[in-house]
Amino acid sequence: EPEVTQTPSHQVTQMGQEVILRCVPISNHLYFYWYRQILGQKVEFLVSFYNNEISEKSEIFDDQFSVERPDGSNFTLKIRSTKLEDSAMYFCASTYVGDTQYFGPGTRLTVL
Amino acid sequence: EDQVTQSPEALRLQEGESSSLNCSYTVSGLRGLFWYRQDPGKGPEFLFTLYSAGEEKEKERLKATLTKKESFLHITAPKPEDSATYLCAVKAGTASKLTFGTGTRLQVTL
């Protein structure tokens, strides 16, 4: 069964450093998303991406964040200068026609 | 602003003891209500999508129902492997994003 994959599973970084989180969505899907979940809190929407552009973003997704689909399979989330409060699980999700979203296993980001 | 509230926050059941989880929502123009299961340290795993009031979906020991204001996830004769956090999410209006509730943490003991 096709699934969303994410790498790395755990990323530890120093405050102020740049990180790139990678996702490979399900191959025929057209809509891509990033969500985050701070420990003990709800899953929060960050950004949606369709047809090679951002279609929607939340207030969390400020200028420190960017997304890219560099090739036909990968979808990345970049945080330019990490802050302590960026520590969270980051989930990638994808869907074919904007219906049910399928989530990856997540990347745990720890900012020291 | 879309709001999703789940109750209870935590639920402890004995194996075989049926119960229901609640998800109440306040949205403008519901386009779908989604149930996911999340194990510790893992991503949400899709369970059900419901689109309109009166709709029901079933999978093994789980059954999801939808009204105009809330959804229920009924768990019949649960087993320890059903222990997880159950998340409810909605899609509404013209947005494609999901808005999640805080989840119900279910523990099923022998």
PDB file of N, CA and C in Angstrom, chain A residues 33 35 37 42-43 45 48 56 89 91 98-105 108, chain B residues 34 36 38 41-44 46 49 51 87 91 95-98 100-102:
ATOM      1  N   TYR A  33       0.869  18.887   2.128  1.00  0.00           N
ATOM      2  CA  TYR A  33       0.674  19.682   3.334  1.00  0.00           C
ATOM      3  C   TYR A  33       1.814  19.436   4.317  1.00  0.00           C
ATOM      4  N   TYR A  35       2.091  19.877   8.593  1.00  0.00           N
ATOM      5  CA  TYR A  35       1.469  20.146   9.878  1.00  0.00           C
ATOM      6  C   TYR A  35       2.545  19.981  10.954  1.00  0.00           C
ATOM      7  N   GLN A  37       3.026  19.273  15.403  1.00  0.00           N
ATOM      8  CA  GLN A  37       2.387  18.928  16.668  1.00  0.00           C
ATOM      9  C   GLN A  37       3.415  19.115  17.775  1.00  0.00           C
ATOM     10  N   LYS A  42      -2.363  19.848  20.042  1.00  0.00           N
ATOM     11  CA  LYS A  42      -3.075  19.357  18.862  1.00  0.00           C
ATOM     12  C   LYS A  42      -2.217  19.496  17.607  1.00  0.00           C
ATOM     13  N   VAL A  43      -2.589  18.753  16.583  1.00  0.00           N
ATOM     14  CA  VAL A  43      -1.947  18.880  15.279  1.00  0.00           C
ATOM     15  C   VAL A  43      -2.397  20.204  14.651  1.00  0.00           C
ATOM     16  N   PHE A  45      -2.104  22.996  11.355  1.00  0.00           N
ATOM     17  CA  PHE A  45      -1.813  23.206   9.947  1.00  0.00           C
ATOM     18  C   PHE A  45      -0.747  24.274   9.778  1.00  0.00           C
ATOM     19  N   SER A  48      -0.283  24.489   2.760  1.00  0.00           N
ATOM     20  CA  SER A  48      -0.702  23.557   1.716  1.00  0.00           C
ATOM     21  C   SER A  48      -0.083  23.994   0.394  1.00  0.00           C
ATOM     22  N   GLU A  56      -2.348  27.811   0.588  1.00  0.00           N
ATOM     23  CA  GLU A  56      -2.868  28.296   1.864  1.00  0.00           C
ATOM     24  C   GLU A  56      -1.762  28.182   2.915  1.00  0.00           C
ATOM     25  N   MET A  89       6.891  17.739  16.478  1.00  0.00           N
ATOM     26  CA  MET A  89       6.804  16.739  15.410  1.00  0.00           C
ATOM     27  C   MET A  89       6.249  17.433  14.180  1.00  0.00           C
ATOM     28  N   PHE A  91       4.676  16.810  10.459  1.00  0.00           N
ATOM     29  CA  PHE A  91       4.055  15.793   9.627  1.00  0.00           C
ATOM     30  C   PHE A  91       3.795  16.334   8.224  1.00  0.00           C
ATOM     31  N   GLY A  98      -7.738  16.513  -2.939  1.00  0.00           N
ATOM     32  CA  GLY A  98      -8.075  17.402  -1.845  1.00  0.00           C
ATOM     33  C   GLY A  98      -9.028  16.812  -0.849  1.00  0.00           C
ATOM     34  N   ASP A  99      -9.179  15.494  -0.873  1.00  0.00           N
ATOM     35  CA  ASP A  99     -10.103  14.850   0.045  1.00  0.00           C
ATOM     36  C   ASP A  99      -9.333  14.307   1.249  1.00  0.00           C
ATOM     37  N   THR A 100      -9.366  13.031   1.465  1.00  0.00           N
ATOM     38  CA  THR A 100      -8.703  12.440   2.624  1.00  0.00           C
ATOM     39  C   THR A 100      -7.195  12.623   2.539  1.00  0.00           C
ATOM     40  N   GLN A 101      -6.627  13.159   3.609  1.00  0.00           N
ATOM     41  CA  GLN A 101      -5.182  13.387   3.668  1.00  0.00           C
ATOM     42  C   GLN A 101      -4.515  12.215   4.373  1.00  0.00           C
ATOM     43  N   TYR A 102      -3.431  11.744   3.782  1.00  0.00           N
ATOM     44  CA  TYR A 102      -2.664  10.643   4.346  1.00  0.00           C
ATOM     45  C   TYR A 102      -1.353  11.207   4.883  1.00  0.00           C
ATOM     46  N   PHE A 103      -1.072  10.850   6.121  1.00  0.00           N
ATOM     47  CA  PHE A 103       0.055  11.441   6.829  1.00  0.00           C
ATOM     48  C   PHE A 103       1.271  10.517   6.836  1.00  0.00           C
ATOM     49  N   GLY A 104       2.442  11.150   6.875  1.00  0.00           N
ATOM     50  CA  GLY A 104       3.674  10.414   7.062  1.00  0.00           C
ATOM     51  C   GLY A 104       3.934  10.161   8.534  1.00  0.00           C
ATOM     52  N   PRO A 105       5.031   9.455   8.832  1.00  0.00           N
ATOM     53  CA  PRO A 105       5.341   9.101  10.224  1.00  0.00           C
ATOM     54  C   PRO A 105       5.887  10.258  11.051  1.00  0.00           C
ATOM     55  N   ARG A 108      10.739  14.285  14.158  1.00  0.00           N
ATOM     56  CA  ARG A 108      10.827  14.981  15.449  1.00  0.00           C
ATOM     57  C   ARG A 108      11.980  15.972  15.385  1.00  0.00           C
TER      58      ARG A 108
ATOM     59  N   PHE B  34     -13.183  13.932   9.625  1.00  0.00           N
ATOM     60  CA  PHE B  34     -12.225  12.844   9.493  1.00  0.00           C
ATOM     61  C   PHE B  34     -11.854  12.312  10.869  1.00  0.00           C
ATOM     62  N   TYR B  36      -8.941   9.965  12.753  1.00  0.00           N
ATOM     63  CA  TYR B  36      -7.616   9.380  12.635  1.00  0.00           C
ATOM     64  C   TYR B  36      -7.261   8.711  13.955  1.00  0.00           C
ATOM     65  N   GLN B  38      -3.827   7.853  16.259  1.00  0.00           N
ATOM     66  CA  GLN B  38      -2.420   8.213  16.383  1.00  0.00           C
ATOM     67  C   GLN B  38      -1.791   7.438  17.527  1.00  0.00           C
ATOM     68  N   GLY B  41       4.297   8.945  19.151  1.00  0.00           N
ATOM     69  CA  GLY B  41       5.460   9.188  18.314  1.00  0.00           C
ATOM     70  C   GLY B  41       5.251   8.891  16.844  1.00  0.00           C
ATOM     71  N   LYS B  42       4.005   8.650  16.436  1.00  0.00           N
ATOM     72  CA  LYS B  42       3.724   8.307  15.036  1.00  0.00           C
ATOM     73  C   LYS B  42       2.790   9.342  14.403  1.00  0.00           C
ATOM     74  N   GLY B  43       2.619   9.223  13.082  1.00  0.00           N
ATOM     75  CA  GLY B  43       1.724  10.120  12.384  1.00  0.00           C
ATOM     76  C   GLY B  43       0.281   9.641  12.454  1.00  0.00           C
ATOM     77  N   PRO B  44      -0.671  10.549  12.246  1.00  0.00           N
ATOM     78  CA  PRO B  44      -2.078  10.149  12.236  1.00  0.00           C
ATOM     79  C   PRO B  44      -2.353   9.126  11.136  1.00  0.00           C
ATOM     80  N   PHE B  46      -5.285   7.293   8.983  1.00  0.00           N
ATOM     81  CA  PHE B  46      -6.658   7.538   8.574  1.00  0.00           C
ATOM     82  C   PHE B  46      -7.580   6.376   8.935  1.00  0.00           C
ATOM     83  N   THR B  49     -13.872   8.959   6.781  1.00  0.00           N
ATOM     84  CA  THR B  49     -14.342  10.268   6.340  1.00  0.00           C
ATOM     85  C   THR B  49     -15.862  10.245   6.326  1.00  0.00           C
ATOM     86  N   TYR B  51     -19.293  12.826   5.423  1.00  0.00           N
ATOM     87  CA  TYR B  51     -19.569  14.054   4.680  1.00  0.00           C
ATOM     88  C   TYR B  51     -20.883  14.723   5.064  1.00  0.00           C
ATOM     89  N   LEU B  87      -8.088  11.043  16.922  1.00  0.00           N
ATOM     90  CA  LEU B  87      -8.178  12.441  16.525  1.00  0.00           C
ATOM     91  C   LEU B  87      -9.353  12.666  15.584  1.00  0.00           C
ATOM     92  N   LYS B  91     -12.768  19.623   7.655  1.00  0.00           N
ATOM     93  CA  LYS B  91     -12.434  20.486   6.527  1.00  0.00           C
ATOM     94  C   LYS B  91     -13.683  21.299   6.229  1.00  0.00           C
ATOM     95  N   ALA B  95     -11.323  26.119   2.263  1.00  0.00           N
ATOM     96  CA  ALA B  95      -9.982  25.696   2.647  1.00  0.00           C
ATOM     97  C   ALA B  95      -9.798  24.200   2.449  1.00  0.00           C
ATOM     98  N   SER B  96      -8.578  23.781   2.170  1.00  0.00           N
ATOM     99  CA  SER B  96      -8.292  22.349   2.095  1.00  0.00           C
ATOM    100  C   SER B  96      -7.601  21.841   3.350  1.00  0.00           C
ATOM    101  N   LYS B  97      -7.251  22.737   4.248  1.00  0.00           N
ATOM    102  CA  LYS B  97      -6.568  22.320   5.469  1.00  0.00           C
ATOM    103  C   LYS B  97      -7.510  21.568   6.387  1.00  0.00           C
ATOM    104  N   LEU B  98      -6.930  20.773   7.271  1.00  0.00           N
ATOM    105  CA  LEU B  98      -7.677  20.121   8.330  1.00  0.00           C
ATOM    106  C   LEU B  98      -7.490  20.890   9.628  1.00  0.00           C
ATOM    107  N   PHE B 100      -7.828  20.202  13.571  1.00  0.00           N
ATOM    108  CA  PHE B 100      -7.896  19.049  14.467  1.00  0.00           C
ATOM    109  C   PHE B 100      -8.408  19.422  15.842  1.00  0.00           C
ATOM    110  N   GLY B 101      -9.026  18.436  16.513  1.00  0.00           N
ATOM    111  CA  GLY B 101      -9.271  18.524  17.937  1.00  0.00           C
ATOM    112  C   GLY B 101      -8.039  18.035  18.685  1.00  0.00           C
ATOM    113  N   THR B 102      -8.129  18.093  20.016  1.00  0.00           N
ATOM    114  CA  THR B 102      -6.989  17.708  20.841  1.00  0.00           C
ATOM    115  C   THR B 102      -6.890  16.203  21.047  1.00  0.00           C
TER     116      THR B 102
END
